[in-house]
mmCIF file of C-alpha atoms in Angstrom:
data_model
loop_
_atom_site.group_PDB
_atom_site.id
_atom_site.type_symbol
_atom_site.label_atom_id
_atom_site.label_comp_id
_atom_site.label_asym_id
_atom_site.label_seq_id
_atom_site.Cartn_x
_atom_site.Cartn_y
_atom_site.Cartn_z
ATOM 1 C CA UNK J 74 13.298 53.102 20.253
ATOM 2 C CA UNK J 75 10.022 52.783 19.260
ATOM 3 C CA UNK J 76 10.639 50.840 15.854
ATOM 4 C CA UNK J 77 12.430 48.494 18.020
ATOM 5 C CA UNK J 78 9.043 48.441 20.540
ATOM 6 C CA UNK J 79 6.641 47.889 17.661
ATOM 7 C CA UNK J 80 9.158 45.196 16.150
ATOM 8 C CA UNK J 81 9.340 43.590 19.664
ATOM 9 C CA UNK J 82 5.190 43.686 20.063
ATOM 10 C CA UNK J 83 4.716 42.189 16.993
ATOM 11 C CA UNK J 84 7.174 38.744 17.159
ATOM 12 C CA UNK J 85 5.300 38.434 20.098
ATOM 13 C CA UNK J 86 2.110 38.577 18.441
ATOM 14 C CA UNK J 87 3.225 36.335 15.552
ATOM 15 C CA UNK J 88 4.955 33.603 18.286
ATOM 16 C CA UNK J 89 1.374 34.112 19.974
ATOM 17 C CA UNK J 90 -0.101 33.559 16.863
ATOM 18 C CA UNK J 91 1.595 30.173 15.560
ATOM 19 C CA UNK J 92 1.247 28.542 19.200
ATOM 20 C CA UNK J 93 -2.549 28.979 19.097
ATOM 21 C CA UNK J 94 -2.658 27.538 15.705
ATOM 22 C CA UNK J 95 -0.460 24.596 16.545
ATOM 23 C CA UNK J 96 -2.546 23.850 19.555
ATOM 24 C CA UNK J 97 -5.899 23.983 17.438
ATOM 25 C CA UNK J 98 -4.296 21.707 14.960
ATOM 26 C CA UNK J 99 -3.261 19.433 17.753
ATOM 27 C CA UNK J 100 -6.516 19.315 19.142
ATOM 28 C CA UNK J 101 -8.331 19.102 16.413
ATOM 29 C CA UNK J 102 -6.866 16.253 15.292
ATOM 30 C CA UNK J 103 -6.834 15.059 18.795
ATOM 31 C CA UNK J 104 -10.631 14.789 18.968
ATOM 32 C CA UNK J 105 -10.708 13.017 15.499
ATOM 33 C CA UNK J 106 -7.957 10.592 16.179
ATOM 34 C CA UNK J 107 -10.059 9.292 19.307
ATOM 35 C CA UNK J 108 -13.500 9.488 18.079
ATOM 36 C CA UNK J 109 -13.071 7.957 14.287
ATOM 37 C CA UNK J 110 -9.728 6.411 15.001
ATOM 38 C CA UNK J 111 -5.951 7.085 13.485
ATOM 39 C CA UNK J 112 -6.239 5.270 10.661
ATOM 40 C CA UNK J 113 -9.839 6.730 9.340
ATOM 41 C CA UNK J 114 -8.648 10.344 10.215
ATOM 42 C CA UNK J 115 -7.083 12.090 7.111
ATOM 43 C CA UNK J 116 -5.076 15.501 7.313
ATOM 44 C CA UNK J 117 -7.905 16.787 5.444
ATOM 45 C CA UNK J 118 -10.270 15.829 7.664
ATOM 46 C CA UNK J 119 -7.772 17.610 10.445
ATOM 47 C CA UNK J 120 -6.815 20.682 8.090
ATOM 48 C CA UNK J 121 -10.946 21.269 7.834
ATOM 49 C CA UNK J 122 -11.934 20.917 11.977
ATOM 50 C CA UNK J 123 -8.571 22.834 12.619
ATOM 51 C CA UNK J 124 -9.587 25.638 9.418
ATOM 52 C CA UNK J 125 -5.907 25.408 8.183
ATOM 53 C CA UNK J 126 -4.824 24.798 5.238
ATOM 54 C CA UNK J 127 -2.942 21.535 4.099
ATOM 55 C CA UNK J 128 0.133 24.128 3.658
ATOM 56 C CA UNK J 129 -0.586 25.493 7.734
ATOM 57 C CA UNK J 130 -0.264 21.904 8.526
ATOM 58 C CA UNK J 131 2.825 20.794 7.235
ATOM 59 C CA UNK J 132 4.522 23.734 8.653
ATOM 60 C CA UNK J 133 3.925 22.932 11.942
ATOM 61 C CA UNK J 134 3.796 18.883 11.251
ATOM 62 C CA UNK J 135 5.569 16.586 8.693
ATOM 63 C CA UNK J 136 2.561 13.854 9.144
ATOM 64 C CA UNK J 137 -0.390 13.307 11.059
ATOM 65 C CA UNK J 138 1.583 10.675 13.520
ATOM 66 C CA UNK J 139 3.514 13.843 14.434
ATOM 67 C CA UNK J 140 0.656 15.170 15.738
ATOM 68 C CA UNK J 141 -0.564 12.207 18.302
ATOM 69 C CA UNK J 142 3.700 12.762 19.293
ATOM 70 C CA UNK J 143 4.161 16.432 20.402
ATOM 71 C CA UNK J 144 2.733 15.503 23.438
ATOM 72 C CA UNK J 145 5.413 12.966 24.155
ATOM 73 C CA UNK J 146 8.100 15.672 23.434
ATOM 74 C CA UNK J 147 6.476 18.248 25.632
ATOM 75 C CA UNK J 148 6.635 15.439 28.705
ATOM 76 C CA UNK J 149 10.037 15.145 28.394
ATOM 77 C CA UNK J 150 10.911 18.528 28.623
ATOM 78 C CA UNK J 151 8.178 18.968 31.685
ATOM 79 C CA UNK J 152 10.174 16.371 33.264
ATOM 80 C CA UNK J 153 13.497 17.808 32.679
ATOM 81 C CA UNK J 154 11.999 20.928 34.410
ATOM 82 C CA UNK J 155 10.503 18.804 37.331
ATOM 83 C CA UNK J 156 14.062 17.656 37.895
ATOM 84 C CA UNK J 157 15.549 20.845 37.824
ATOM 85 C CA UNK J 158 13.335 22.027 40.616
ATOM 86 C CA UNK J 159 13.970 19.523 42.735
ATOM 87 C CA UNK J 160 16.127 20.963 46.195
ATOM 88 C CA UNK J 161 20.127 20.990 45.044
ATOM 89 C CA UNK J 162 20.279 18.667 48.292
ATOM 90 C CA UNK J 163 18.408 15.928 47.263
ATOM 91 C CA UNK J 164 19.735 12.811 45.456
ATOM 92 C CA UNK J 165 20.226 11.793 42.365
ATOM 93 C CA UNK J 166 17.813 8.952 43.031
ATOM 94 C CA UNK J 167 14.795 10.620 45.052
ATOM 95 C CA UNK J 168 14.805 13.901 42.850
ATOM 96 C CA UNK J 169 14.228 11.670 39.549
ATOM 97 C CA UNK J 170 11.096 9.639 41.325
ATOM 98 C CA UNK J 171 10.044 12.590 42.716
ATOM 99 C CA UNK J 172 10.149 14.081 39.563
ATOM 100 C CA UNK J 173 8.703 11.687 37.271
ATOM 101 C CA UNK J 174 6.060 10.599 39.747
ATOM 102 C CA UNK J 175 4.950 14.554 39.374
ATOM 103 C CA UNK J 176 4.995 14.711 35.703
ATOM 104 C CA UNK J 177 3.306 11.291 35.145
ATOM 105 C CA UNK J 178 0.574 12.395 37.354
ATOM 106 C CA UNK J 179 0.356 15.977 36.256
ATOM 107 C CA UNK J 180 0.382 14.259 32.421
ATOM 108 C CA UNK J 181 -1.837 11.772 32.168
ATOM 109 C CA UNK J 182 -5.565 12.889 32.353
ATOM 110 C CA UNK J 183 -8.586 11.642 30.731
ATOM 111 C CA UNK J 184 -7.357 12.638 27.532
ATOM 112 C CA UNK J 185 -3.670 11.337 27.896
ATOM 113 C CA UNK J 186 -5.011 7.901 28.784
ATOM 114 C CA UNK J 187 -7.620 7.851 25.777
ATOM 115 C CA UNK J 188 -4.079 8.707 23.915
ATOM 116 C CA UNK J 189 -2.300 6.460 25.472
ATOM 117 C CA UNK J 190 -5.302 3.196 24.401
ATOM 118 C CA UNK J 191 -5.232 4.975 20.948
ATOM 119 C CA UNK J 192 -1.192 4.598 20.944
ATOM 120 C CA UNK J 193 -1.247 1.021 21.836
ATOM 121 C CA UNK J 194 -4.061 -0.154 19.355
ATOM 122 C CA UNK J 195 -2.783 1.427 16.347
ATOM 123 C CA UNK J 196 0.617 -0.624 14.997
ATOM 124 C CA UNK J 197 1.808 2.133 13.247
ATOM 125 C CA UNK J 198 1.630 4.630 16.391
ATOM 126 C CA UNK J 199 3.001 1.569 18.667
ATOM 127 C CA UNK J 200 5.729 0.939 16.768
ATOM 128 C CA UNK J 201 7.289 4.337 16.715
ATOM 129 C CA UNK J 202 6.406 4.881 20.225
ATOM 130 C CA UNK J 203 9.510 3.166 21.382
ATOM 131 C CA UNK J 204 11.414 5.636 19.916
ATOM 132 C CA UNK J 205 10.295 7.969 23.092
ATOM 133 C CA UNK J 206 12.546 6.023 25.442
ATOM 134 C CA UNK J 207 15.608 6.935 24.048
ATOM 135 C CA UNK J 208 14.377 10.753 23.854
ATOM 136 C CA UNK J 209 13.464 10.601 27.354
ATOM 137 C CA UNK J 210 16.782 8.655 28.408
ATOM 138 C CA UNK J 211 18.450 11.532 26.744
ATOM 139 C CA UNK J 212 16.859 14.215 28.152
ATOM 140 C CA UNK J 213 16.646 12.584 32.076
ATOM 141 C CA UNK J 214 20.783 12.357 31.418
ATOM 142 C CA UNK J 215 20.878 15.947 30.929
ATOM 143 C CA UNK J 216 18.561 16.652 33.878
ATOM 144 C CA UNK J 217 20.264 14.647 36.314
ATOM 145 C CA UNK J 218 23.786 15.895 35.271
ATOM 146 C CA UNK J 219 23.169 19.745 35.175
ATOM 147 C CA UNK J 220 22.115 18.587 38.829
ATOM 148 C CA UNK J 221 25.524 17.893 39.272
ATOM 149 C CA UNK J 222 27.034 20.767 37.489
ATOM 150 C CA UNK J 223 27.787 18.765 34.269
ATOM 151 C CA UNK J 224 30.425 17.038 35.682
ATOM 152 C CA UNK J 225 32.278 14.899 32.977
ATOM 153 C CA UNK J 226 33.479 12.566 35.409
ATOM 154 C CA UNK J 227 29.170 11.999 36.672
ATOM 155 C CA UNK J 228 28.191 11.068 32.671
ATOM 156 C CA UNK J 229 28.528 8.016 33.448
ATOM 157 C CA UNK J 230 26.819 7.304 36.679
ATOM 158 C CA UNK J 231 23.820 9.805 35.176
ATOM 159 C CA UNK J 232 23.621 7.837 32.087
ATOM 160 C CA UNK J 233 23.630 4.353 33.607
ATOM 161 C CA UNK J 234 21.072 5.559 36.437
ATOM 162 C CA UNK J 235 18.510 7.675 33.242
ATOM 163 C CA UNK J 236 18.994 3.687 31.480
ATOM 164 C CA UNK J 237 17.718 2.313 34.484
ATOM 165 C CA UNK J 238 14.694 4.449 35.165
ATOM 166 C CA UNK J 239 13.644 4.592 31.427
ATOM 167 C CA UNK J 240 14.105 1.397 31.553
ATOM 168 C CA UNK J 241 11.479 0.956 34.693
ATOM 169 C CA UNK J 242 9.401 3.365 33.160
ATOM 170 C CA UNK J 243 8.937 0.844 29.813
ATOM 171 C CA UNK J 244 8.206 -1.926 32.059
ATOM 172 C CA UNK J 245 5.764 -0.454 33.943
ATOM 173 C CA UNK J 246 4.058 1.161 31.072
ATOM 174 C CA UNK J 247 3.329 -2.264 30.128
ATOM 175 C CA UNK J 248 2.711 -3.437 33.102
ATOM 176 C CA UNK J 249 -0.111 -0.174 34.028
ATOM 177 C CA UNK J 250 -2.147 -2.043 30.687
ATOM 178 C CA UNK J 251 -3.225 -4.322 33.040
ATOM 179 C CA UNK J 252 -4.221 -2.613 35.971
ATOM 180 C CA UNK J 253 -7.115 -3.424 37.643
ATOM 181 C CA UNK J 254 -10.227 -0.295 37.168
ATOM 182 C CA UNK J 255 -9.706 2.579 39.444
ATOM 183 C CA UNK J 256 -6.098 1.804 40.279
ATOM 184 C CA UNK J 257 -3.881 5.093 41.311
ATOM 185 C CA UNK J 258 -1.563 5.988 39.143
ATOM 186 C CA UNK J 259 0.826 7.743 41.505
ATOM 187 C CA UNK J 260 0.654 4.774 43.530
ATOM 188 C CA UNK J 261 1.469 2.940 41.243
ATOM 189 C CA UNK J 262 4.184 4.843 40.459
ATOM 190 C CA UNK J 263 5.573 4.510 43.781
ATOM 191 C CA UNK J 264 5.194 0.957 44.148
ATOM 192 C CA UNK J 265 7.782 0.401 40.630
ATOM 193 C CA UNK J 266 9.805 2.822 42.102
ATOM 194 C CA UNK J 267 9.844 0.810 45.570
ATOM 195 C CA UNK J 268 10.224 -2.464 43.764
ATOM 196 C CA UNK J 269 13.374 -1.015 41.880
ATOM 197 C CA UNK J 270 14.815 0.348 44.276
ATOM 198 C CA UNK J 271 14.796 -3.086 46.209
ATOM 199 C CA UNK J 272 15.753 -5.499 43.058
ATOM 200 C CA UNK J 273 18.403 -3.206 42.611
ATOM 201 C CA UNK J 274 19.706 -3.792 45.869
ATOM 202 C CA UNK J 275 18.814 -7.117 46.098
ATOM 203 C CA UNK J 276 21.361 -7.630 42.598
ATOM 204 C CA UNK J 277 24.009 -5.526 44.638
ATOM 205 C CA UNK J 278 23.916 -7.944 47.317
ATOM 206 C CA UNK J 279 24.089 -10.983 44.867
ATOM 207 C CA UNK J 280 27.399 -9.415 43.017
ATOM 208 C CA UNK J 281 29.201 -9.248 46.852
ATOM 209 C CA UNK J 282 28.544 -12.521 47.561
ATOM 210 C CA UNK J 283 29.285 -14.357 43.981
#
């Protein structure tokens, strides 16, 4: 019993351990990546501020892009949490605003916008930030239909509505770039929502009457 304490104690020590050395590595190169710039910052130059070695590094990261891209990963799975705590009687439809209007908000502070204006001005970190659409489509699908007990016969409807929202979400990424200073992100958030909600609607309409 107490070999099996001790062995318990210290995988929590070593899981305590590599989290606080991934997190100084992330913000380490964090810090660099917005004051020098992407490109200028080496893994050296991260490996040194972080004091890791190059070896540390790569076990937690296969390249320094990685690094500017664990946060994305870590929003999607805070939003498949916000959806899963949204009341069992609530729809489909005003848990995932609800939901992703909380996470945005919750997400993006000083230092996820600076990311965010670092993302968009480097090509290299632009280009392979599409990629986090189809992760989050993914993951929203699997939110929305363990809201509805994983019902085979809802994959569809779940996967055409997390298309949809992603999809919204893209636009209006874009479209927050040129938002006027001081604008509110949350209402912003519910204004695409509103406006989706009603062009939806508006095409449902338009399909009855073709």
């Amino acid at each position: 019993m107490t070999e099996n304490k001790q062995t318990k104690t210290t995988e929590g020590r070593r899981e305590r351990k590599r989290r606080q050395t991934r997190e100084r590595i992330e913000q380490a190169a964090m810090a660099l990546f917005l004051g020098r710039g992407f490109e200028a910052t080496t893994i050296e130059d991260i490996t040194e501020a972080a004091d890791v070695s190059k070896r540390s590094f790569f076990d937690y990261f296969p390249s320094k892009e990685e690094v500017v891209f664990a946060w994305q990963d870590s929003f999607a799975d805070r939003l498949m949490a916000a959806v899963a705590a949204r009341p069992v009687e609530e729809s489909s439809v005003k848990a995932v605003e609800a939901a992703i209007t909380a996470t945005v908000a919750e997400s993006i502070d000083e230092s996820g916008l600076a990311l965010h204006e670092l993302i968009h001005r480097t090509p290299a970190l632009k280009a392979r930030d599409q990629l986090k659409y189809a992760k989050l489509e993914q993951k929203l699908t699997e939110a929305l239909l363990l809201r509805k007990g994983n019902d085979p016969q809802e994959q569809p409807r779940m996967r055409m509505l997390a298309a949809i929202i992603i999809g919204a979400m893209r636009v209006g990424g874009e479209l927050w770039q040129q938002r006027p200073p001081g604008a509110s992100l949350q209402d912003f958030a519910h204004e695409t929502f509103a406006e989706l909600w009603k062009m939806l609607a508006e095409f449902g309409d338009e399909a009855k009457n073709r």
